[in-house]
Amino acid sequence: MIAVVLVGGEGTRLRPLTLDEPKPVLPIGGVPFMSLLLDRLAAAGVTRVILSCGYLPDRLRAGIGTPPPGLEVEVVVEDEPLGTAGAIRFAAAGRVDGPFLALNGDVLGDADFGALVAAHRAAGAVASIGLTPVDDPTRFGVVVHDEQGIVERFVEKPPNADGLGPAPWWVNAGAYVLEPSVLDMIPGDCMVSIEREVFPQLVGNGLICVRSEGYWRDIGTLESFLTANADAVAGRVHTRLQGSEEAVLIDPSATVSEEAVLVGPVLIAADAVVGARAALGPDVVIGPGATVAPDATIRGSVLLAGAQVAAHATVERSAIGRNALVGERASVSGSALGTDHAAGAGEALVGERRPG
Ligand code: GTP
């Protein structure tokens, strides 16, 4: 089985973290997101992955790491963004001769891709869409379907749930199985969206959907990036981290003061340093080589590699970028600092992006 993974987006909602690092290689629980996705694809029996990228391709290549044994990874680079369908066509045409997986490259999950492939084959479908249940459909593409999983219509980001039946609502999870014939429906010279332009044409012509109850989260906003990190450490999503709700995972090379107060889930990566009376957790990831000075407080946040939080500073629901600095007695809440940026000593940041 071949999988095409879409990783060409600029990740604008996750700026400034994505200004110099593509979203698919940002860390989740201290591991590049793409490594977790490759684990999952290998477990589903995929042997070849084609990464369809355009934005910062060199950083993407560098961030992937070593693929799991038995998995070959090829990076295909678009000259300009082609949209989700155009990118699938560009990456898959000439490389597939049977049904293949196509995935959005920014969804943390643990549903079994093998089950989606099996349902597609059993139904003799032309295209199959994986679905996930949500309690609020307004940010998603709702897929209205019958009891056999035959797709009837799409409702993109509805203003409310009127006319959509009872909760939960089943939305497009960004995971598809496609027959090669779908590629012939995609024009080659312009931006084309698979959700908005290709799937509607296939309604009544072999388009099915498959429900899955597993963990599912698109990591594309600051809030969801932080939650995905916490969920990985807490074991709410099944990954190689094998975390738990009370997990305090400390790399052996980290230096953590005996006087620090750690409330799980917390992960402290290689070579990080945590000072006396620092209060960490719950839902905290301290990246490789990051430093938390004495008496600092960190909750619900992620420090990327080499970030520094000075003494008596407070960081809440925030992401601190690579080598970024939170100064002494500064307070950072609901904010994101980009690589090498700083919150000055005593400064208070609320809901800020720096650079904006
Ligand atoms: P935002 O700018 O914050 O909306 O993020 P994004 O650029 O990642 O867009 P979005 O979340 O809608 O994209 C979903 C997935 O499709 C992501 O994995 C993107 O990398 C990918 N994607 C979106 N557009 C393109 C494209 O034109 N080409 C390729 N190769 N991938 C794309």
mmCIF file of C-alpha atoms and ligand atoms in Angstrom:
data_model
loop_
_atom_site.group_PDB
_atom_site.id
_atom_site.type_symbol
_atom_site.label_atom_id
_atom_site.label_comp_id
_atom_site.label_asym_id
_atom_site.label_seq_id
_atom_site.Cartn_x
_atom_site.Cartn_y
_atom_site.Cartn_z
ATOM 1 C CA MET A 1 0.000 0.000 0.000
ATOM 2 C CA ILE A 2 1.171 3.503 -0.903
ATOM 3 C CA ALA A 3 0.223 6.627 1.099
ATOM 4 C CA VAL A 4 0.364 10.184 -0.223
ATOM 5 C CA VAL A 5 0.636 12.619 2.690
ATOM 6 C CA LEU A 6 -0.141 16.308 2.127
ATOM 7 C CA VAL A 7 2.413 18.476 3.878
ATOM 8 C CA GLY A 8 2.636 21.499 1.570
ATOM 9 C CA GLY A 9 0.646 24.028 3.598
ATOM 10 C CA GLU A 10 2.231 27.096 5.211
ATOM 11 C CA GLY A 11 0.444 26.507 8.513
ATOM 12 C CA THR A 12 -0.536 30.164 8.827
ATOM 13 C CA ARG A 13 -2.749 29.578 11.891
ATOM 14 C CA LEU A 14 0.201 28.177 13.790
ATOM 15 C CA ARG A 15 2.546 31.106 13.140
ATOM 16 C CA PRO A 16 5.091 32.071 14.337
ATOM 17 C CA LEU A 17 6.032 28.435 15.074
ATOM 18 C CA THR A 18 5.631 27.582 11.376
ATOM 19 C CA LEU A 19 7.645 30.517 10.021
ATOM 20 C CA ASP A 20 10.829 28.451 9.979
ATOM 21 C CA GLU A 21 9.595 24.909 10.644
ATOM 22 C CA PRO A 22 6.839 23.194 8.638
ATOM 23 C CA LYS A 23 3.886 22.103 10.808
ATOM 24 C CA PRO A 24 4.370 18.357 10.095
ATOM 25 C CA VAL A 25 7.775 18.267 11.791
ATOM 26 C CA LEU A 26 6.898 20.359 14.854
ATOM 27 C CA PRO A 27 7.230 18.182 17.963
ATOM 28 C CA ILE A 28 4.332 16.408 19.603
ATOM 29 C CA GLY A 29 5.394 14.963 22.939
ATOM 30 C CA GLY A 30 9.014 15.688 21.999
ATOM 31 C CA VAL A 31 8.841 13.690 18.735
ATOM 32 C CA PRO A 32 8.447 15.250 15.243
ATOM 33 C CA PHE A 33 4.779 14.858 14.381
ATOM 34 C CA MET A 34 5.694 13.158 11.085
ATOM 35 C CA SER A 35 7.593 10.408 12.918
ATOM 36 C CA LEU A 36 4.409 9.534 14.831
ATOM 37 C CA LEU A 37 2.442 9.480 11.572
ATOM 38 C CA LEU A 38 5.049 7.259 9.885
ATOM 39 C CA ASP A 39 4.828 4.831 12.858
ATOM 40 C CA ARG A 40 1.108 4.643 12.313
ATOM 41 C CA LEU A 41 1.389 4.127 8.551
ATOM 42 C CA ALA A 42 3.961 1.358 8.984
ATOM 43 C CA ALA A 43 1.660 -0.351 11.518
ATOM 44 C CA ALA A 44 -1.153 -0.246 8.935
ATOM 45 C CA GLY A 45 0.991 -2.100 6.395
ATOM 46 C CA VAL A 46 2.003 0.888 4.260
ATOM 47 C CA THR A 47 5.367 0.294 2.579
ATOM 48 C CA ARG A 48 5.832 3.554 0.647
ATOM 49 C CA VAL A 49 5.005 7.119 1.655
ATOM 50 C CA ILE A 50 5.069 10.045 -0.777
ATOM 51 C CA LEU A 51 5.237 13.372 1.044
ATOM 52 C CA SER A 52 3.651 16.065 -1.068
ATOM 53 C CA CYS A 53 5.327 19.272 0.012
ATOM 54 C CA GLY A 54 6.166 22.770 -1.190
ATOM 55 C CA TYR A 55 6.721 24.895 1.898
ATOM 56 C CA LEU A 56 10.224 24.673 3.475
ATOM 57 C CA PRO A 57 11.003 21.293 1.864
ATOM 58 C CA ASP A 58 14.576 21.169 3.171
ATOM 59 C CA ARG A 59 13.451 21.647 6.777
ATOM 60 C CA LEU A 60 10.834 19.015 6.226
ATOM 61 C CA ARG A 61 13.395 16.511 4.942
ATOM 62 C CA ALA A 62 15.721 17.285 7.851
ATOM 63 C CA GLY A 63 12.944 16.960 10.412
ATOM 64 C CA ILE A 64 11.538 13.588 9.401
ATOM 65 C CA GLY A 65 14.283 11.489 10.946
ATOM 66 C CA THR A 66 14.760 7.811 10.163
ATOM 67 C CA PRO A 67 11.569 6.116 8.910
ATOM 68 C CA PRO A 68 10.472 2.871 10.589
ATOM 69 C CA PRO A 69 11.964 -0.321 9.090
ATOM 70 C CA GLY A 70 10.256 -1.407 5.883
ATOM 71 C CA LEU A 71 8.900 2.064 5.067
ATOM 72 C CA GLU A 72 10.303 3.978 2.097
ATOM 73 C CA VAL A 73 9.749 7.770 2.134
ATOM 74 C CA GLU A 74 9.917 9.960 -0.972
ATOM 75 C CA VAL A 75 9.588 13.753 -0.895
ATOM 76 C CA VAL A 76 7.875 15.390 -3.890
ATOM 77 C CA VAL A 77 8.092 19.194 -4.122
ATOM 78 C CA GLU A 78 5.492 21.403 -5.859
ATOM 79 C CA ASP A 79 6.680 24.656 -7.448
ATOM 80 C CA GLU A 80 3.513 26.353 -6.237
ATOM 81 C CA PRO A 81 0.609 25.210 -4.026
ATOM 82 C CA LEU A 82 -1.836 23.082 -6.020
ATOM 83 C CA GLY A 83 -4.561 22.644 -3.376
ATOM 84 C CA THR A 84 -5.369 19.316 -1.772
ATOM 85 C CA ALA A 85 -6.523 17.548 -4.984
ATOM 86 C CA GLY A 86 -3.848 19.089 -7.208
ATOM 87 C CA ALA A 87 -1.187 18.028 -4.721
ATOM 88 C CA ILE A 88 -2.487 14.457 -4.604
ATOM 89 C CA ARG A 89 -2.484 14.298 -8.403
ATOM 90 C CA PHE A 90 1.029 15.777 -8.636
ATOM 91 C CA ALA A 91 2.391 13.324 -6.063
ATOM 92 C CA ALA A 92 0.515 10.170 -7.089
ATOM 93 C CA ALA A 93 0.257 10.318 -10.902
ATOM 94 C CA GLY A 94 2.604 7.719 -12.398
ATOM 95 C CA ARG A 95 3.463 6.317 -8.973
ATOM 96 C CA VAL A 96 0.308 4.341 -8.128
ATOM 97 C CA ASP A 97 -1.404 1.488 -9.970
ATOM 98 C CA GLY A 98 -4.063 0.565 -7.425
ATOM 99 C CA PRO A 99 -5.996 2.051 -4.515
ATOM 100 C CA PHE A 100 -3.863 4.298 -2.300
ATOM 101 C CA LEU A 101 -4.196 6.249 0.921
ATOM 102 C CA ALA A 102 -4.239 10.064 0.797
ATOM 103 C CA LEU A 103 -3.913 11.921 4.090
ATOM 104 C CA ASN A 104 -3.779 15.440 5.448
ATOM 105 C CA GLY A 105 -0.386 15.628 7.108
ATOM 106 C CA ASP A 106 -1.492 17.478 10.214
ATOM 107 C CA VAL A 107 -3.870 15.101 11.986
ATOM 108 C CA LEU A 108 -2.797 13.353 15.167
ATOM 109 C CA GLY A 109 -4.847 10.199 15.559
ATOM 110 C CA ASP A 110 -4.832 6.509 16.274
ATOM 111 C CA ALA A 111 -7.632 5.157 14.080
ATOM 112 C CA ASP A 112 -6.632 2.160 11.998
ATOM 113 C CA PHE A 113 -5.923 3.144 8.393
ATOM 114 C CA GLY A 114 -6.084 -0.589 7.574
ATOM 115 C CA ALA A 115 -9.797 -0.621 8.444
ATOM 116 C CA LEU A 116 -10.428 2.247 6.005
ATOM 117 C CA VAL A 117 -8.602 0.380 3.232
ATOM 118 C CA ALA A 118 -10.487 -2.863 3.999
ATOM 119 C CA ALA A 119 -13.881 -1.092 3.917
ATOM 120 C CA HIS A 120 -12.967 0.571 0.603
ATOM 121 C CA ARG A 121 -12.049 -2.763 -0.976
ATOM 122 C CA ALA A 122 -15.092 -4.584 0.461
ATOM 123 C CA ALA A 123 -17.439 -1.950 -0.979
ATOM 124 C CA GLY A 124 -15.668 -1.803 -4.353
ATOM 125 C CA ALA A 125 -15.655 1.991 -3.877
ATOM 126 C CA VAL A 126 -14.056 4.598 -6.128
ATOM 127 C CA ALA A 127 -13.207 6.817 -3.152
ATOM 128 C CA SER A 128 -13.642 6.382 0.618
ATOM 129 C CA ILE A 129 -13.542 9.121 3.251
ATOM 130 C CA GLY A 130 -12.607 8.421 6.876
ATOM 131 C CA LEU A 131 -14.938 10.143 9.333
ATOM 132 C CA THR A 132 -14.536 11.255 12.918
ATOM 133 C CA PRO A 133 -17.313 12.297 15.347
ATOM 134 C CA VAL A 134 -17.424 15.875 16.714
ATOM 135 C CA ASP A 135 -19.736 17.692 19.138
ATOM 136 C CA ASP A 136 -19.427 21.036 17.332
ATOM 137 C CA PRO A 137 -19.609 20.747 13.517
ATOM 138 C CA THR A 138 -19.091 24.453 12.762
ATOM 139 C CA ARG A 139 -15.331 24.231 12.049
ATOM 140 C CA PHE A 140 -15.492 21.090 9.918
ATOM 141 C CA GLY A 141 -16.831 19.503 6.742
ATOM 142 C CA VAL A 142 -19.862 17.425 7.723
ATOM 143 C CA VAL A 143 -20.403 14.308 5.595
ATOM 144 C CA VAL A 144 -24.089 13.381 5.497
ATOM 145 C CA HIS A 145 -24.457 9.650 4.749
ATOM 146 C CA ASP A 146 -26.846 6.694 4.980
ATOM 147 C CA GLU A 147 -26.578 3.544 7.127
ATOM 148 C CA GLN A 148 -24.476 1.762 4.496
ATOM 149 C CA GLY A 149 -21.952 4.612 4.468
ATOM 150 C CA ILE A 150 -23.066 5.954 1.090
ATOM 151 C CA VAL A 151 -22.267 9.694 1.002
ATOM 152 C CA GLU A 152 -25.346 11.850 0.307
ATOM 153 C CA ARG A 153 -24.009 15.383 0.588
ATOM 154 C CA PHE A 154 -21.424 17.653 2.196
ATOM 155 C CA VAL A 155 -22.050 20.607 4.479
ATOM 156 C CA GLU A 156 -18.879 22.681 4.817
ATOM 157 C CA LYS A 157 -18.448 24.547 8.131
ATOM 158 C CA PRO A 158 -22.197 24.936 8.905
ATOM 159 C CA PRO A 159 -23.131 27.979 11.036
ATOM 160 C CA ASN A 160 -25.008 25.597 13.359
ATOM 161 C CA ALA A 161 -26.242 21.997 13.443
ATOM 162 C CA ASP A 162 -29.763 22.747 12.142
ATOM 163 C CA GLY A 163 -30.923 20.046 9.744
ATOM 164 C CA LEU A 164 -27.941 17.786 10.452
ATOM 165 C CA GLY A 165 -29.681 15.334 12.811
ATOM 166 C CA PRO A 166 -28.591 14.473 16.343
ATOM 167 C CA ALA A 167 -25.030 14.664 17.761
ATOM 168 C CA PRO A 168 -22.369 13.521 17.269
ATOM 169 C CA TRP A 169 -21.815 14.843 13.774
ATOM 170 C CA TRP A 170 -19.497 12.927 11.475
ATOM 171 C CA VAL A 171 -16.917 15.052 9.713
ATOM 172 C CA ASN A 172 -14.200 14.532 7.124
ATOM 173 C CA ALA A 173 -11.130 13.320 9.055
ATOM 174 C CA GLY A 174 -8.673 14.112 6.236
ATOM 175 C CA ALA A 175 -7.941 10.437 5.434
ATOM 176 C CA TYR A 176 -9.019 8.909 2.128
ATOM 177 C CA VAL A 177 -8.593 5.793 -0.003
ATOM 178 C CA LEU A 178 -8.699 6.622 -3.703
ATOM 179 C CA GLU A 179 -8.717 4.576 -6.894
ATOM 180 C CA PRO A 180 -6.233 5.858 -9.505
ATOM 181 C CA SER A 181 -9.221 6.824 -11.709
ATOM 182 C CA VAL A 182 -9.906 9.724 -9.304
ATOM 183 C CA LEU A 183 -6.651 11.324 -10.495
ATOM 184 C CA ASP A 184 -8.129 11.659 -14.010
ATOM 185 C CA MET A 185 -10.854 13.942 -12.601
ATOM 186 C CA ILE A 186 -8.309 16.496 -11.357
ATOM 187 C CA PRO A 187 -7.111 19.182 -13.801
ATOM 188 C CA GLY A 188 -3.347 19.483 -13.757
ATOM 189 C CA ASP A 189 -2.703 23.181 -14.106
ATOM 190 C CA CYS A 190 -4.575 24.914 -11.272
ATOM 191 C CA MET A 191 -5.445 24.818 -7.563
ATOM 192 C CA VAL A 192 -8.083 22.157 -6.911
ATOM 193 C CA SER A 193 -9.612 21.137 -3.582
ATOM 194 C CA ILE A 194 -10.497 17.471 -3.138
ATOM 195 C CA GLU A 195 -13.075 18.257 -0.461
ATOM 196 C CA ARG A 196 -14.903 21.014 -2.316
ATOM 197 C CA GLU A 197 -14.387 20.163 -5.988
ATOM 198 C CA VAL A 198 -13.724 16.446 -6.446
ATOM 199 C CA PHE A 199 -15.756 14.598 -3.787
ATOM 200 C CA PRO A 200 -19.043 16.414 -4.588
ATOM 201 C CA GLN A 201 -18.744 15.128 -8.183
ATOM 202 C CA LEU A 202 -18.419 11.578 -6.871
ATOM 203 C CA VAL A 203 -21.615 11.598 -4.780
ATOM 204 C CA GLY A 204 -23.727 8.707 -6.146
ATOM 205 C CA ASN A 205 -20.734 7.443 -8.153
ATOM 206 C CA GLY A 206 -18.861 5.157 -5.782
ATOM 207 C CA LEU A 207 -18.134 7.545 -2.910
ATOM 208 C CA ILE A 208 -18.432 5.977 0.543
ATOM 209 C CA CYS A 209 -17.424 6.983 4.061
ATOM 210 C CA VAL A 210 -16.203 4.973 7.024
ATOM 211 C CA ARG A 211 -16.732 5.974 10.648
ATOM 212 C CA SER A 212 -13.918 5.708 13.155
ATOM 213 C CA GLU A 213 -14.131 6.415 16.893
ATOM 214 C CA GLY A 214 -10.386 6.721 17.575
ATOM 215 C CA TYR A 215 -8.541 9.818 18.838
ATOM 216 C CA TRP A 216 -8.479 12.613 16.242
ATOM 217 C CA ARG A 217 -7.057 16.131 16.382
ATOM 218 C CA ASP A 218 -5.922 18.505 13.657
ATOM 219 C CA ILE A 219 -2.786 20.135 15.143
ATOM 220 C CA GLY A 220 -3.129 23.315 13.060
ATOM 221 C CA THR A 221 -3.971 25.952 15.703
ATOM 222 C CA LEU A 222 -2.024 27.021 18.784
ATOM 223 C CA GLU A 223 -4.733 25.627 21.052
ATOM 224 C CA SER A 224 -4.890 22.272 19.265
ATOM 225 C CA PHE A 225 -1.082 22.023 19.045
ATOM 226 C CA LEU A 226 -0.834 22.442 22.827
ATOM 227 C CA THR A 227 -3.682 19.998 23.458
ATOM 228 C CA ALA A 228 -2.165 17.419 21.100
ATOM 229 C CA ASN A 229 1.126 17.650 22.995
ATOM 230 C CA ALA A 230 -0.641 17.177 26.339
ATOM 231 C CA ASP A 231 -2.718 14.290 24.998
ATOM 232 C CA ALA A 232 0.360 12.489 23.681
ATOM 233 C CA VAL A 233 2.127 12.699 27.057
ATOM 234 C CA ALA A 234 -1.099 11.752 28.886
ATOM 235 C CA GLY A 235 -1.591 8.700 26.656
ATOM 236 C CA ARG A 236 -5.000 9.938 25.452
ATOM 237 C CA VAL A 237 -3.767 9.105 21.963
ATOM 238 C CA HIS A 238 -1.931 5.865 21.362
ATOM 239 C CA THR A 239 1.688 6.643 20.296
ATOM 240 C CA ARG A 240 5.182 5.322 20.919
ATOM 241 C CA LEU A 241 5.340 7.570 24.026
ATOM 242 C CA GLN A 242 2.993 5.287 25.962
ATOM 243 C CA GLY A 243 2.165 8.108 28.361
ATOM 244 C CA SER A 244 -0.456 8.212 31.100
ATOM 245 C CA GLU A 245 -2.526 10.837 32.935
ATOM 246 C CA GLU A 246 0.023 11.076 35.770
ATOM 247 C CA ALA A 247 3.094 10.556 33.555
ATOM 248 C CA VAL A 248 6.266 12.433 34.499
ATOM 249 C CA LEU A 249 8.614 11.396 31.693
ATOM 250 C CA ILE A 250 12.169 12.658 32.220
ATOM 251 C CA ASP A 251 14.969 11.901 29.784
ATOM 252 C CA PRO A 252 17.990 10.483 31.637
ATOM 253 C CA SER A 253 20.192 13.310 30.301
ATOM 254 C CA ALA A 254 17.927 16.064 31.730
ATOM 255 C CA THR A 255 18.833 17.799 34.989
ATOM 256 C CA VAL A 256 15.840 18.357 37.249
ATOM 257 C CA SER A 257 16.211 19.876 40.716
ATOM 258 C CA GLU A 258 14.894 17.734 43.566
ATOM 259 C CA GLU A 259 13.048 20.831 44.728
ATOM 260 C CA ALA A 260 11.110 21.233 41.462
ATOM 261 C CA VAL A 261 7.392 20.411 41.685
ATOM 262 C CA LEU A 262 6.203 18.288 38.766
ATOM 263 C CA VAL A 263 2.507 17.526 38.209
ATOM 264 C CA GLY A 264 1.904 15.072 35.327
ATOM 265 C CA PRO A 265 1.395 14.798 32.521
ATOM 266 C CA VAL A 266 4.838 16.332 32.057
ATOM 267 C CA LEU A 267 7.634 15.440 29.645
ATOM 268 C CA ILE A 268 11.192 16.741 30.028
ATOM 269 C CA ALA A 269 13.390 15.996 27.013
ATOM 270 C CA ALA A 270 17.109 15.373 26.630
ATOM 271 C CA ASP A 271 19.547 17.863 28.155
ATOM 272 C CA ALA A 272 16.804 20.116 29.550
ATOM 273 C CA VAL A 273 17.442 21.817 32.894
ATOM 274 C CA VAL A 274 14.770 22.545 35.522
ATOM 275 C CA GLY A 275 15.705 24.645 38.557
ATOM 276 C CA ALA A 276 14.702 24.565 42.213
ATOM 277 C CA ARG A 277 11.072 25.288 43.154
ATOM 278 C CA ALA A 278 10.076 25.495 39.477
ATOM 279 C CA ALA A 279 6.449 24.335 39.192
ATOM 280 C CA LEU A 280 5.741 22.347 36.018
ATOM 281 C CA GLY A 281 2.416 20.878 34.929
ATOM 282 C CA PRO A 282 -0.013 19.615 34.259
ATOM 283 C CA ASP A 283 0.215 19.298 30.447
ATOM 284 C CA VAL A 284 3.761 20.527 29.921
ATOM 285 C CA VAL A 285 6.479 19.536 27.447
ATOM 286 C CA ILE A 286 10.006 20.879 27.998
ATOM 287 C CA GLY A 287 11.956 20.399 24.755
ATOM 288 C CA PRO A 288 15.552 19.263 24.273
ATOM 289 C CA GLY A 289 18.090 21.586 25.859
ATOM 290 C CA ALA A 290 15.413 23.967 27.165
ATOM 291 C CA THR A 291 15.978 25.676 30.514
ATOM 292 C CA VAL A 292 13.496 26.499 33.259
ATOM 293 C CA ALA A 293 15.066 28.688 35.956
ATOM 294 C CA PRO A 294 14.266 28.445 39.690
ATOM 295 C CA ASP A 295 10.800 29.592 40.840
ATOM 296 C CA ALA A 296 9.337 29.683 37.317
ATOM 297 C CA THR A 297 5.802 28.304 36.745
ATOM 298 C CA ILE A 298 4.734 26.509 33.565
ATOM 299 C CA ARG A 299 1.274 25.045 32.884
ATOM 300 C CA GLY A 300 -0.383 23.733 29.714
ATOM 301 C CA SER A 301 2.565 24.792 27.547
ATOM 302 C CA VAL A 302 5.277 23.567 25.211
ATOM 303 C CA LEU A 303 8.890 24.788 25.193
ATOM 304 C CA LEU A 304 10.672 23.938 21.955
ATOM 305 C CA ALA A 305 14.366 23.050 21.791
ATOM 306 C CA GLY A 306 16.667 25.477 23.558
ATOM 307 C CA ALA A 307 13.901 27.757 24.867
ATOM 308 C CA GLN A 308 14.605 29.527 28.160
ATOM 309 C CA VAL A 309 12.256 30.600 30.916
ATOM 310 C CA ALA A 310 13.916 32.836 33.495
ATOM 311 C CA ALA A 311 13.385 32.930 37.265
ATOM 312 C CA HIS A 312 9.904 33.763 38.630
ATOM 313 C CA ALA A 313 8.405 33.868 35.117
ATOM 314 C CA THR A 314 4.990 32.290 34.403
ATOM 315 C CA VAL A 315 4.015 30.541 31.154
ATOM 316 C CA GLU A 316 0.445 29.317 30.604
ATOM 317 C CA ARG A 317 -1.298 27.846 27.506
ATOM 318 C CA SER A 318 1.614 29.045 25.364
ATOM 319 C CA ALA A 319 4.275 27.781 22.990
ATOM 320 C CA ILE A 320 7.829 29.082 23.391
ATOM 321 C CA GLY A 321 9.781 28.645 20.152
ATOM 322 C CA ARG A 322 13.301 27.410 19.579
ATOM 323 C CA ASN A 323 15.887 29.380 21.549
ATOM 324 C CA ALA A 324 13.207 31.910 22.517
ATOM 325 C CA LEU A 325 13.393 33.605 25.914
ATOM 326 C CA VAL A 326 10.851 34.444 28.600
ATOM 327 C CA GLY A 327 12.515 37.029 30.810
ATOM 328 C CA GLU A 328 12.590 37.211 34.589
ATOM 329 C CA ARG A 329 9.156 37.740 36.198
ATOM 330 C CA ALA A 330 7.545 37.920 32.739
ATOM 331 C CA SER A 331 4.100 36.403 32.324
ATOM 332 C CA VAL A 332 3.071 34.754 29.039
ATOM 333 C CA SER A 333 -0.470 33.464 28.553
ATOM 334 C CA GLY A 334 -2.263 32.109 25.450
ATOM 335 C CA SER A 335 0.690 33.286 23.363
ATOM 336 C CA ALA A 336 3.385 32.013 21.030
ATOM 337 C CA LEU A 337 6.995 33.180 20.742
ATOM 338 C CA GLY A 338 8.823 32.404 17.496
ATOM 339 C CA THR A 339 12.393 31.184 17.148
ATOM 340 C CA ASP A 340 14.878 33.482 18.922
ATOM 341 C CA HIS A 341 12.144 35.923 20.049
ATOM 342 C CA ALA A 342 11.679 37.153 23.599
ATOM 343 C CA ALA A 343 9.267 38.378 26.211
ATOM 344 C CA GLY A 344 11.271 40.940 28.163
ATOM 345 C CA ALA A 345 11.791 40.869 31.918
ATOM 346 C CA GLY A 346 8.570 41.785 33.716
ATOM 347 C CA GLU A 347 6.535 41.927 30.470
ATOM 348 C CA ALA A 348 2.981 40.520 30.389
ATOM 349 C CA LEU A 349 1.852 38.888 27.125
ATOM 350 C CA VAL A 350 -1.768 37.779 26.728
ATOM 351 C CA GLY A 351 -2.934 36.210 23.439
ATOM 352 C CA GLU A 352 0.094 37.577 21.557
ATOM 353 C CA ARG A 353 2.086 36.171 18.648
ATOM 354 C CA ARG A 354 5.649 37.385 18.472
ATOM 355 C CA PRO A 355 6.478 38.061 15.673
ATOM 356 C CA GLY A 356 2.827 38.698 14.813
HETATM 357 P P1 GTP B 1 -3.325 27.005 7.574
HETATM 358 O O1 GTP B 1 -2.555 27.950 6.699
HETATM 359 O O2 GTP B 1 -3.166 27.340 9.023
HETATM 360 O O3 GTP B 1 -4.765 26.833 7.161
HETATM 361 O O4 GTP B 1 -2.658 25.545 7.471
HETATM 362 P P2 GTP B 1 -2.288 24.654 6.193
HETATM 363 O O5 GTP B 1 -1.506 25.479 5.235
HETATM 364 O O6 GTP B 1 -1.622 23.415 6.692
HETATM 365 O O7 GTP B 1 -3.692 24.309 5.538
HETATM 366 P P3 GTP B 1 -4.720 23.182 5.945
HETATM 367 O O8 GTP B 1 -4.659 22.934 7.418
HETATM 368 O O9 GTP B 1 -6.037 23.518 5.359
HETATM 369 O O10 GTP B 1 -4.170 21.927 5.136
HETATM 370 C C1 GTP B 1 -4.483 20.592 5.447
HETATM 371 C C2 GTP B 1 -3.323 19.719 5.007
HETATM 372 O O11 GTP B 1 -3.139 19.805 3.589
HETATM 373 C C3 GTP B 1 -2.027 20.102 5.639
HETATM 374 O O12 GTP B 1 -1.337 18.925 5.966
HETATM 375 C C4 GTP B 1 -1.329 20.922 4.563
HETATM 376 O O13 GTP B 1 0.087 20.779 4.645
HETATM 377 C C5 GTP B 1 -1.846 20.285 3.294
HETATM 378 N N1 GTP B 1 -1.982 21.217 2.160
HETATM 379 C C6 GTP B 1 -2.848 22.273 2.060
HETATM 380 N N2 GTP B 1 -2.714 22.870 0.876
HETATM 381 C C7 GTP B 1 -1.743 22.202 0.195
HETATM 382 C C8 GTP B 1 -1.159 22.348 -1.105
HETATM 383 O O14 GTP B 1 -1.484 23.236 -1.885
HETATM 384 N N3 GTP B 1 -0.186 21.473 -1.431
HETATM 385 C C9 GTP B 1 0.214 20.465 -0.606
HETATM 386 N N4 GTP B 1 1.186 19.629 -0.999
HETATM 387 N N5 GTP B 1 -0.318 20.293 0.618
HETATM 388 C C10 GTP B 1 -1.292 21.151 1.012
#
